[in-house]
Amino acid sequence: MKISTTTWRRRTSGAVTLAAVLALTATACGDDGSGTAGDKGNEGSGKGEITFWDNNGGVRTEIWKQVIADFEKKYPDIKVNYVGIPAASAQSKYDTAIQGGGLPDVGGVGTAMLAEVAVQGALEPLDSRLEKSSLHGELGQKLLDSSRAAGGGDKLYQVPTSVNNGTLWYRTDLFKSAGLDAPTTWSKFYAAADKLTDSGKNKFGFTIRGGTGSIAPALDAVYGQTGISSFWSGDKTTVNDPKNVAALAKYVALYKKDTPSADLNNDFTKMVAQWDSGSIGMLSHNLGSYQDHLKALGADKFRGIPNPTMDDGKRVQVSNPVDGLSLFKASKNKAAAWKFIEFAVSAEENSKFNESAGQVPANTEAAKAAWVQKAEPTKLAAEALNGADTKIVQLPYYLPDWNTISKSDNEPEFQKLLLGKITAKAFLDKIADELNAAQADWKQRTQS
């Protein structure tokens, strides 16, 4: 894939101006790894030292150090230099090293940034390595599909390690008192939202995300209701398909009728805290909030299940961000770096990692581990993600403008939609126009 000068300047604003400072910092810290994106690297001896960048340093440092210790015990002739990078600065750190040098041999690269790193020529395609690997056939196919799609669709640039999943958390005590079934279908969801609402007593059936991060869960609800299973029809997005428009209109009509008015400005932190206060029946959020609910409500008052299915049991959901490991093309010891990736995503280590992270393991054997079976929300999420009948709508993380379109450009528009200032059709048409233009631009740049 090629990238234009204009696009490159737009993406790396800020990162390039800090290149010299960060490059010097990297060298001083001893984390200068394999070189710049232009270096081709080599296989190396399969022994010696490799450098690993953790893209969620601090949060995941302890568990990664355990994985590294296990690896070095099995491979005493390989030393792994660990570098923890805070998640918020991972993208800029990679961009800087791509231009100024100091890339690692192996790095954590999530799907949200995968295309940006891959398009700059920094990553090694992994298809042939995986095909010959002990991991072949051991990883969830839908996660591999998401990884491949996020990298641009042609090649695999990331071996997935973990995935979160959209989860519908509901108050089992409130449902039982109201005589309601679990909200496993969208019909049951809407019925429960109505029945559990008594606004005069400040009781509501649902809390909807209206602030930062609002669009992804809204799209999940839309595609989940309609069953449309592809984000694209040719080069045009399906986001404003008439069925999706009707589904979104029904979903946002819950605002202030079956949800608190404060939802207009709530990001996930405020939304989770509001639900944990105990007067709201349902919350749509990923697995990451489990511990918050457990502390606030106790284990016997709530459940977490995958987002609802259609009435016929068909499950369609949008792709969730997938975290994973990438091999950098400039590595001088790709053989040793690949050994580390294989080991880290093996069943035992992937299980250990995800038990700590609270996410769904990418390794299908790890997803059968005892801790997963005991953690019902994670167990059900794994079953949904790996289910033969589950359809995943791959969001276009590979588009350089995806984050702008799905966040800063249109989150204020979503608030207007909740307030009734614009229609669902106008909202989705605007997003569709921007996406179609971004897709056309991406195809022109990558195929020229």
Tab-separated table of C-alpha atoms in Angstrom, residues 7-447:
chain	number	residue	atom	x	y	z
A	7	THR	CA	-2.281	12.087	4.029
A	8	TRP	CA	1.006	11.380	5.789
A	9	ARG	CA	1.301	14.981	6.971
A	10	ARG	CA	-2.249	14.910	8.274
A	11	ARG	CA	-1.744	11.679	10.208
A	12	THR	CA	1.597	12.516	11.778
A	13	SER	CA	0.915	16.073	12.859
A	14	GLY	CA	2.652	16.465	16.186
A	15	ALA	CA	4.443	13.124	16.011
A	16	VAL	CA	6.989	14.336	13.453
A	17	THR	CA	7.736	17.522	15.357
A	18	LEU	CA	8.597	15.400	18.382
A	19	ALA	CA	10.609	12.854	16.417
A	20	ALA	CA	14.053	14.012	17.489
A	21	VAL	CA	13.158	14.247	21.167
A	22	LEU	CA	11.409	10.869	21.286
A	23	ALA	CA	14.094	9.144	19.261
A	24	LEU	CA	16.719	10.355	21.702
A	25	THR	CA	14.523	9.263	24.594
A	26	ALA	CA	14.117	5.812	23.074
A	27	THR	CA	17.866	5.443	22.670
A	28	ALA	CA	18.542	6.632	26.179
A	29	CYS	CA	16.059	4.111	27.581
A	30	GLY	CA	17.616	1.268	25.625
A	31	ASP	CA	14.445	0.494	23.674
A	32	ASP	CA	15.774	1.246	20.204
A	33	GLY	CA	14.984	-1.990	18.452
A	34	SER	CA	15.167	-2.882	14.816
A	35	GLY	CA	15.387	0.370	12.862
A	36	THR	CA	13.110	2.422	10.617
A	37	ALA	CA	10.258	1.246	8.403
A	38	GLY	CA	12.533	1.308	5.364
A	39	ASP	CA	14.826	-1.395	6.769
A	40	LYS	CA	14.131	-4.902	5.488
A	41	GLY	CA	15.701	-6.641	8.472
A	42	ASN	CA	16.554	-10.347	8.395
A	43	GLU	CA	15.681	-13.670	9.999
A	44	GLY	CA	18.662	-13.663	12.332
A	45	SER	CA	19.887	-16.639	14.318
A	46	GLY	CA	16.736	-17.208	16.331
A	47	LYS	CA	18.806	-16.470	19.440
A	48	GLY	CA	20.026	-13.356	21.225
A	49	GLU	CA	17.982	-10.281	22.167
A	50	ILE	CA	14.692	-8.927	20.911
A	51	THR	CA	12.753	-5.846	21.955
A	52	PHE	CA	9.023	-5.943	22.720
A	53	TRP	CA	6.817	-2.859	22.983
A	54	ASP	CA	3.699	-3.260	25.100
A	55	ASN	CA	1.063	-0.864	23.750
A	56	ASN	CA	-0.772	-0.773	27.097
A	57	GLY	CA	2.163	-0.296	29.420
A	58	GLY	CA	1.375	0.064	33.103
A	59	VAL	CA	-2.012	-1.618	32.828
A	60	ARG	CA	-0.585	-4.833	31.355
A	61	THR	CA	3.059	-4.593	32.479
A	62	GLU	CA	2.890	-7.206	35.218
A	63	ILE	CA	1.207	-9.894	33.125
A	64	TRP	CA	3.520	-9.312	30.165
A	65	LYS	CA	6.526	-9.679	32.439
A	66	GLN	CA	5.128	-13.025	33.572
A	67	VAL	CA	4.716	-14.153	29.955
A	68	ILE	CA	8.264	-13.004	29.169
A	69	ALA	CA	9.660	-14.888	32.181
A	70	ASP	CA	7.885	-18.052	30.989
A	71	PHE	CA	9.268	-17.528	27.494
A	72	GLU	CA	12.840	-16.996	28.633
A	73	LYS	CA	12.596	-20.132	30.762
A	74	LYS	CA	11.631	-22.145	27.679
A	75	TYR	CA	14.082	-20.305	25.412
A	76	PRO	CA	17.079	-19.421	27.613
A	77	ASP	CA	19.072	-18.342	24.552
A	78	ILE	CA	16.617	-15.484	23.839
A	79	LYS	CA	16.332	-12.358	25.992
A	80	VAL	CA	13.275	-10.121	25.660
A	81	ASN	CA	13.698	-6.437	26.422
A	82	TYR	CA	10.324	-5.165	27.635
A	83	VAL	CA	9.242	-1.563	26.982
A	84	GLY	CA	5.888	-0.423	28.336
A	85	ILE	CA	4.165	2.379	26.420
A	86	PRO	CA	0.976	4.017	27.716
A	87	ALA	CA	-1.956	3.267	25.400
A	88	ALA	CA	-2.626	6.945	24.744
A	89	SER	CA	0.844	7.515	23.266
A	90	ALA	CA	1.379	4.204	21.444
A	91	GLN	CA	0.374	5.493	18.013
A	92	SER	CA	2.656	8.529	18.167
A	93	LYS	CA	5.511	6.394	19.507
A	94	TYR	CA	5.260	4.040	16.528
A	95	ASP	CA	4.939	6.919	14.038
A	96	THR	CA	8.045	8.567	15.450
A	97	ALA	CA	10.126	5.379	15.361
A	98	ILE	CA	8.978	4.602	11.815
A	99	GLN	CA	10.496	7.892	10.690
A	100	GLY	CA	13.411	8.258	13.077
A	101	GLY	CA	14.467	4.702	13.924
A	102	GLY	CA	14.244	2.521	16.982
A	103	LEU	CA	11.345	0.242	16.039
A	104	PRO	CA	10.975	-2.892	18.157
A	105	ASP	CA	11.179	-6.461	16.902
A	106	VAL	CA	7.688	-7.231	18.233
A	107	GLY	CA	5.017	-4.793	19.295
A	108	GLY	CA	1.465	-4.724	20.550
A	109	VAL	CA	-0.637	-3.159	17.777
A	110	GLY	CA	-4.414	-2.946	18.142
A	111	THR	CA	-6.743	-2.881	15.155
A	112	ALA	CA	-7.521	0.794	15.716
A	113	MET	CA	-3.956	1.703	14.694
A	114	LEU	CA	-3.019	-1.332	12.613
A	115	ALA	CA	-3.632	0.152	9.167
A	116	GLU	CA	-1.762	3.344	10.052
A	117	VAL	CA	1.343	1.363	10.985
A	118	ALA	CA	1.021	-1.151	8.138
A	119	VAL	CA	0.457	1.459	5.441
A	120	GLN	CA	3.847	2.976	6.286
A	121	GLY	CA	5.550	-0.311	5.410
A	122	ALA	CA	6.585	-1.097	8.973
A	123	LEU	CA	5.025	-4.534	9.459
A	124	GLU	CA	5.912	-8.012	8.249
A	125	PRO	CA	3.041	-9.941	6.568
A	126	LEU	CA	2.339	-12.975	8.746
A	127	ASP	CA	0.181	-15.250	6.595
A	128	SER	CA	2.895	-17.709	5.590
A	129	ARG	CA	4.411	-17.795	9.079
A	130	LEU	CA	1.043	-18.511	10.662
A	131	GLU	CA	0.271	-21.230	8.138
A	132	LYS	CA	3.427	-23.115	9.166
A	133	SER	CA	3.038	-22.344	12.856
A	134	SER	CA	1.787	-24.338	15.828
A	135	LEU	CA	-0.844	-21.609	16.065
A	136	HIS	CA	-2.358	-22.597	12.722
A	137	GLY	CA	-5.979	-23.580	13.330
A	138	GLU	CA	-5.786	-22.518	16.987
A	139	LEU	CA	-7.004	-18.925	16.610
A	140	GLY	CA	-10.594	-17.762	16.275
A	141	GLN	CA	-11.331	-17.291	12.586
A	142	LYS	CA	-13.562	-14.275	13.159
A	143	LEU	CA	-10.770	-12.547	15.069
A	144	LEU	CA	-8.328	-13.312	12.261
A	145	ASP	CA	-10.863	-11.884	9.813
A	146	SER	CA	-11.080	-8.715	11.922
A	147	SER	CA	-7.281	-8.446	12.081
A	148	ARG	CA	-6.942	-8.893	8.331
A	149	ALA	CA	-9.754	-6.419	7.588
A	150	ALA	CA	-8.264	-3.808	9.920
A	151	GLY	CA	-4.933	-4.043	8.129
A	152	GLY	CA	-6.521	-3.320	4.761
A	153	GLY	CA	-8.007	-6.689	3.894
A	154	ASP	CA	-5.300	-8.412	1.857
A	155	LYS	CA	-2.632	-9.500	4.321
A	156	LEU	CA	-2.412	-10.433	7.987
A	157	TYR	CA	-0.275	-7.961	9.906
A	158	GLN	CA	-1.365	-8.879	13.415
A	159	VAL	CA	-1.720	-12.116	15.368
A	160	PRO	CA	-4.719	-11.456	17.632
A	161	THR	CA	-4.291	-11.958	21.360
A	162	SER	CA	-7.505	-10.584	22.844
A	163	VAL	CA	-10.844	-9.080	22.018
A	164	ASN	CA	-13.486	-7.313	23.998
A	165	ASN	CA	-17.121	-7.802	23.156
A	166	GLY	CA	-20.313	-5.796	23.319
A	167	THR	CA	-22.178	-6.943	26.431
A	168	LEU	CA	-25.695	-6.224	27.657
A	169	TRP	CA	-25.561	-5.982	31.423
A	170	TYR	CA	-28.924	-6.343	33.124
A	171	ARG	CA	-30.254	-6.318	36.673
A	172	THR	CA	-31.467	-9.841	37.402
A	173	ASP	CA	-33.254	-8.712	40.578
A	174	LEU	CA	-35.229	-6.028	38.751
A	175	PHE	CA	-36.085	-8.389	35.912
A	176	LYS	CA	-37.291	-11.033	38.357
A	177	SER	CA	-39.476	-8.557	40.252
A	178	ALA	CA	-41.030	-7.400	36.976
A	179	GLY	CA	-41.570	-10.948	35.715
A	180	LEU	CA	-39.341	-10.370	32.698
A	181	ASP	CA	-37.290	-12.856	30.714
A	182	ALA	CA	-33.615	-12.209	30.074
A	183	PRO	CA	-33.237	-9.611	27.265
A	184	THR	CA	-31.736	-12.079	24.792
A	185	THR	CA	-33.600	-10.694	21.743
A	186	TRP	CA	-34.210	-7.151	20.632
A	187	SER	CA	-37.970	-7.558	21.149
A	188	LYS	CA	-37.387	-8.591	24.771
A	189	PHE	CA	-34.911	-5.737	25.170
A	190	TYR	CA	-37.408	-3.064	24.085
A	191	ALA	CA	-40.212	-4.618	26.146
A	192	ALA	CA	-37.998	-4.641	29.245
A	193	ALA	CA	-36.878	-1.058	28.687
A	194	ASP	CA	-40.520	0.052	28.742
A	195	LYS	CA	-41.685	-2.085	31.660
A	196	LEU	CA	-38.794	-1.186	33.967
A	197	THR	CA	-39.211	2.562	33.466
A	198	ASP	CA	-40.956	4.734	36.049
A	199	SER	CA	-39.468	8.159	35.472
A	200	GLY	CA	-41.471	9.685	38.321
A	201	LYS	CA	-39.537	7.447	40.690
A	202	ASN	CA	-36.278	7.983	38.790
A	203	LYS	CA	-36.273	4.380	37.536
A	204	PHE	CA	-35.333	3.630	33.947
A	205	GLY	CA	-35.117	0.544	31.786
A	206	PHE	CA	-31.925	1.463	29.946
A	207	THR	CA	-29.026	3.889	29.870
A	208	ILE	CA	-27.927	5.006	26.404
A	209	ARG	CA	-24.473	6.356	25.618
A	210	GLY	CA	-24.815	9.903	24.330
A	211	GLY	CA	-21.369	11.357	25.031
A	212	THR	CA	-17.881	10.340	23.918
A	213	GLY	CA	-17.779	6.925	22.260
A	214	SER	CA	-21.492	6.913	21.402
A	215	ILE	CA	-21.439	5.878	17.751
A	216	ALA	CA	-19.886	2.394	17.903
A	217	PRO	CA	-22.506	1.002	20.353
A	218	ALA	CA	-25.258	2.675	18.330
A	219	LEU	CA	-24.016	0.957	15.157
A	220	ASP	CA	-23.828	-2.343	17.048
A	221	ALA	CA	-27.488	-1.949	18.027
A	222	VAL	CA	-28.478	-0.982	14.483
A	223	TYR	CA	-26.813	-3.857	12.636
A	224	GLY	CA	-27.849	-6.257	15.387
A	225	GLN	CA	-31.506	-5.405	14.811
A	226	THR	CA	-31.508	-5.476	11.011
A	227	GLY	CA	-29.251	-8.461	10.362
A	228	ILE	CA	-27.379	-6.638	7.598
A	229	SER	CA	-24.042	-8.436	7.759
A	230	SER	CA	-21.681	-6.312	5.663
A	231	PHE	CA	-20.544	-2.734	6.130
A	232	TRP	CA	-20.093	-2.310	2.384
A	233	SER	CA	-22.143	-3.073	-0.685
A	234	GLY	CA	-19.541	-2.617	-3.374
A	235	ASP	CA	-17.875	0.695	-2.574
A	236	LYS	CA	-20.924	2.156	-0.834
A	237	THR	CA	-21.582	1.724	2.856
A	238	THR	CA	-24.715	0.025	4.119
A	239	VAL	CA	-24.805	2.267	7.173
A	240	ASN	CA	-27.719	4.321	5.784
A	241	ASP	CA	-29.687	1.384	4.402
A	242	PRO	CA	-33.405	2.099	5.057
A	243	LYS	CA	-33.567	-0.843	7.482
A	244	ASN	CA	-30.687	0.633	9.473
A	245	VAL	CA	-32.337	4.047	9.473
A	246	ALA	CA	-35.525	2.562	10.943
A	247	ALA	CA	-33.552	0.588	13.545
A	248	LEU	CA	-31.603	3.647	14.660
A	249	ALA	CA	-34.787	5.716	14.927
A	250	LYS	CA	-36.296	3.062	17.212
A	251	TYR	CA	-33.131	2.876	19.315
A	252	VAL	CA	-32.705	6.615	19.907
A	253	ALA	CA	-36.415	6.966	20.673
A	254	LEU	CA	-35.557	5.344	24.018
A	255	TYR	CA	-33.795	8.549	25.077
A	256	LYS	CA	-35.704	10.364	27.872
A	257	LYS	CA	-38.597	7.919	27.439
A	258	ASP	CA	-36.876	4.878	28.931
A	259	THR	CA	-33.482	6.438	29.777
A	260	PRO	CA	-32.258	9.268	32.018
A	261	SER	CA	-31.889	12.688	30.376
A	262	ALA	CA	-28.309	12.814	31.710
A	263	ASP	CA	-27.411	10.176	29.111
A	264	LEU	CA	-27.008	12.940	26.538
A	265	ASN	CA	-23.510	13.751	27.823
A	266	ASN	CA	-22.485	10.448	29.371
A	267	ASP	CA	-19.308	8.686	28.297
A	268	PHE	CA	-18.748	5.114	29.432
A	269	THR	CA	-17.372	6.092	32.857
A	270	LYS	CA	-20.422	8.158	33.784
A	271	MET	CA	-22.793	5.666	32.190
A	272	VAL	CA	-21.320	2.738	34.134
A	273	ALA	CA	-21.400	4.699	37.400
A	274	GLN	CA	-25.010	5.676	36.739
A	275	TRP	CA	-26.022	2.066	36.120
A	276	ASP	CA	-24.137	0.859	39.178
A	277	SER	CA	-26.172	3.262	41.316
A	278	GLY	CA	-28.946	0.669	41.099
A	279	SER	CA	-32.020	2.270	39.527
A	280	ILE	CA	-31.514	1.328	35.855
A	281	GLY	CA	-32.354	-2.039	34.321
A	282	MET	CA	-29.909	-2.413	31.421
A	283	LEU	CA	-26.572	-1.107	30.218
A	284	SER	CA	-24.760	-1.806	26.951
A	285	HIS	CA	-21.023	-1.830	27.509
A	286	ASN	CA	-18.129	-4.223	26.977
A	287	LEU	CA	-16.644	-6.788	29.351
A	288	GLY	CA	-14.281	-4.245	30.853
A	289	SER	CA	-16.812	-2.943	33.380
A	290	TYR	CA	-17.430	-6.314	35.086
A	291	GLN	CA	-15.386	-5.552	38.199
A	292	ASP	CA	-17.156	-2.206	38.644
A	293	HIS	CA	-20.552	-3.938	38.594
A	294	LEU	CA	-19.375	-6.661	40.947
A	295	LYS	CA	-18.196	-4.128	43.535
A	296	ALA	CA	-21.316	-1.987	43.241
A	297	LEU	CA	-24.048	-4.611	43.022
A	298	GLY	CA	-22.721	-7.988	44.131
A	299	ALA	CA	-22.647	-11.124	41.999
A	300	ASP	CA	-26.303	-12.077	42.506
A	301	LYS	CA	-27.931	-8.909	41.166
A	302	PHE	CA	-26.723	-8.715	37.573
A	303	ARG	CA	-25.680	-10.701	34.510
A	304	GLY	CA	-23.711	-9.874	31.401
A	305	ILE	CA	-24.840	-11.456	28.131
A	306	PRO	CA	-23.926	-10.817	24.490
A	307	ASN	CA	-25.968	-8.109	22.823
A	308	PRO	CA	-29.448	-9.286	21.770
A	309	THR	CA	-30.156	-11.394	18.710
A	310	MET	CA	-32.934	-10.957	16.197
A	311	ASP	CA	-36.162	-12.775	17.053
A	312	ASP	CA	-35.152	-15.731	14.864
A	313	GLY	CA	-31.936	-16.142	16.850
A	314	LYS	CA	-29.697	-14.629	14.172
A	315	ARG	CA	-26.748	-12.815	15.719
A	316	VAL	CA	-25.087	-9.914	13.923
A	317	GLN	CA	-22.625	-7.620	15.668
A	318	VAL	CA	-20.054	-5.072	14.631
A	319	SER	CA	-16.373	-5.885	15.029
A	320	ASN	CA	-14.784	-4.963	18.323
A	321	PRO	CA	-11.218	-3.658	18.525
A	322	VAL	CA	-8.815	-6.608	18.554
A	323	ASP	CA	-5.502	-6.388	20.345
A	324	GLY	CA	-2.582	-8.363	18.998
A	325	LEU	CA	1.109	-8.731	18.287
A	326	SER	CA	2.892	-7.605	15.145
A	327	LEU	CA	6.324	-8.477	13.767
A	328	PHE	CA	8.253	-5.455	12.522
A	329	LYS	CA	9.799	-5.741	9.093
A	330	ALA	CA	13.015	-4.030	10.188
A	331	SER	CA	13.731	-6.644	12.871
A	332	LYS	CA	17.211	-8.129	12.639
A	333	ASN	CA	16.038	-11.263	14.451
A	334	LYS	CA	12.649	-12.170	13.023
A	335	ALA	CA	13.055	-15.853	13.861
A	336	ALA	CA	13.367	-15.132	17.592
A	337	ALA	CA	10.636	-12.486	17.438
A	338	TRP	CA	8.238	-14.946	15.801
A	339	LYS	CA	9.025	-17.541	18.483
A	340	PHE	CA	7.936	-14.970	21.063
A	341	ILE	CA	4.657	-14.304	19.248
A	342	GLU	CA	3.930	-18.024	18.937
A	343	PHE	CA	4.642	-18.563	22.613
A	344	ALA	CA	2.643	-15.570	23.849
A	345	VAL	CA	-0.458	-16.654	21.918
A	346	SER	CA	-0.171	-20.346	22.826
A	347	ALA	CA	-3.136	-21.729	24.752
A	348	GLU	CA	-1.555	-21.628	28.207
A	349	GLU	CA	-0.005	-18.166	27.920
A	350	ASN	CA	-2.958	-16.618	26.097
A	351	SER	CA	-5.249	-17.939	28.822
A	352	LYS	CA	-3.019	-16.529	31.549
A	353	PHE	CA	-2.812	-13.151	29.803
A	354	ASN	CA	-6.549	-12.789	29.224
A	355	GLU	CA	-7.515	-13.915	32.694
A	356	SER	CA	-5.499	-10.937	33.906
A	357	ALA	CA	-6.794	-8.591	31.197
A	358	GLY	CA	-10.428	-9.648	31.583
A	359	GLN	CA	-10.878	-10.181	27.849
A	360	VAL	CA	-11.763	-12.999	25.473
A	361	PRO	CA	-8.744	-15.108	24.447
A	362	ALA	CA	-7.930	-15.283	20.742
A	363	ASN	CA	-6.681	-18.845	21.149
A	364	THR	CA	-9.754	-21.087	20.971
A	365	GLU	CA	-8.262	-23.613	23.408
A	366	ALA	CA	-7.566	-20.808	25.864
A	367	ALA	CA	-11.215	-19.766	25.509
A	368	LYS	CA	-12.148	-23.147	27.023
A	369	ALA	CA	-10.077	-22.589	30.155
A	370	ALA	CA	-11.667	-23.099	33.574
A	371	TRP	CA	-11.578	-19.397	34.457
A	372	VAL	CA	-13.530	-18.555	31.289
A	373	GLN	CA	-16.189	-21.147	32.111
A	374	LYS	CA	-16.570	-19.660	35.595
A	375	ALA	CA	-16.786	-16.064	34.331
A	376	GLU	CA	-20.175	-16.215	32.628
A	377	PRO	CA	-19.994	-12.882	30.714
A	378	THR	CA	-16.622	-13.860	29.227
A	379	LYS	CA	-17.800	-17.414	28.487
A	380	LEU	CA	-20.906	-16.192	26.666
A	381	ALA	CA	-18.888	-13.558	24.795
A	382	ALA	CA	-16.397	-16.204	23.627
A	383	GLU	CA	-19.234	-18.456	22.480
A	384	ALA	CA	-20.860	-15.597	20.593
A	385	LEU	CA	-17.616	-14.531	18.919
A	386	ASN	CA	-16.729	-18.070	17.883
A	387	GLY	CA	-20.272	-19.173	17.092
A	388	ALA	CA	-20.780	-20.604	13.614
A	389	ASP	CA	-23.951	-18.562	13.139
A	390	THR	CA	-22.526	-15.232	14.329
A	391	LYS	CA	-22.005	-12.652	11.596
A	392	ILE	CA	-19.433	-9.929	12.214
A	393	VAL	CA	-19.817	-6.590	10.444
A	394	GLN	CA	-16.228	-5.438	9.946
A	395	LEU	CA	-15.950	-1.743	10.747
A	396	PRO	CA	-13.456	0.044	8.451
A	397	TYR	CA	-10.647	0.635	10.939
A	398	TYR	CA	-8.275	0.696	7.961
A	399	LEU	CA	-9.644	4.039	6.744
A	400	PRO	CA	-7.364	6.896	7.871
A	401	ASP	CA	-10.442	9.026	8.535
A	402	TRP	CA	-12.442	6.356	10.403
A	403	ASN	CA	-11.751	7.738	13.870
A	404	THR	CA	-12.544	11.270	12.763
A	405	ILE	CA	-15.801	10.222	11.104
A	406	SER	CA	-16.929	7.926	13.913
A	407	LYS	CA	-15.893	10.208	16.743
A	408	SER	CA	-15.136	13.934	16.540
A	409	ASP	CA	-17.121	14.671	13.356
A	410	ASN	CA	-20.342	12.915	14.312
A	411	GLU	CA	-20.617	12.447	18.068
A	412	PRO	CA	-22.076	15.984	18.331
A	413	GLU	CA	-24.483	15.005	15.534
A	414	PHE	CA	-25.571	11.969	17.544
A	415	GLN	CA	-26.466	14.267	20.420
A	416	LYS	CA	-28.566	16.346	18.031
A	417	LEU	CA	-30.264	13.130	16.973
A	418	LEU	CA	-31.095	12.243	20.577
A	419	LEU	CA	-32.552	15.723	21.067
A	420	GLY	CA	-34.714	15.388	17.949
A	421	LYS	CA	-32.944	18.197	16.091
A	422	ILE	CA	-32.067	15.937	13.146
A	423	THR	CA	-33.554	12.689	11.851
A	424	ALA	CA	-31.982	9.247	11.879
A	425	LYS	CA	-31.874	9.382	8.090
A	426	ALA	CA	-30.047	12.724	8.017
A	427	PHE	CA	-27.569	11.471	10.628
A	428	LEU	CA	-26.766	8.237	8.792
A	429	ASP	CA	-26.733	9.907	5.367
A	430	LYS	CA	-24.073	12.336	6.581
A	431	ILE	CA	-21.919	9.512	7.917
A	432	ALA	CA	-22.454	7.503	4.724
A	433	ASP	CA	-21.356	10.393	2.512
A	434	GLU	CA	-18.173	10.823	4.540
A	435	LEU	CA	-17.448	7.088	4.578
A	436	ASN	CA	-18.006	6.668	0.854
A	437	ALA	CA	-15.638	9.542	0.137
A	438	ALA	CA	-13.036	8.135	2.537
A	439	GLN	CA	-13.316	4.686	0.963
A	440	ALA	CA	-12.858	6.104	-2.543
A	441	ASP	CA	-9.847	8.119	-1.395
A	442	TRP	CA	-8.318	5.080	0.333
A	443	LYS	CA	-8.727	2.886	-2.738
A	444	GLN	CA	-7.193	5.521	-4.986
A	445	ARG	CA	-4.177	5.974	-2.712
A	446	THR	CA	-3.516	2.293	-2.035
A	447	GLN	CA	-4.008	1.086	-5.587
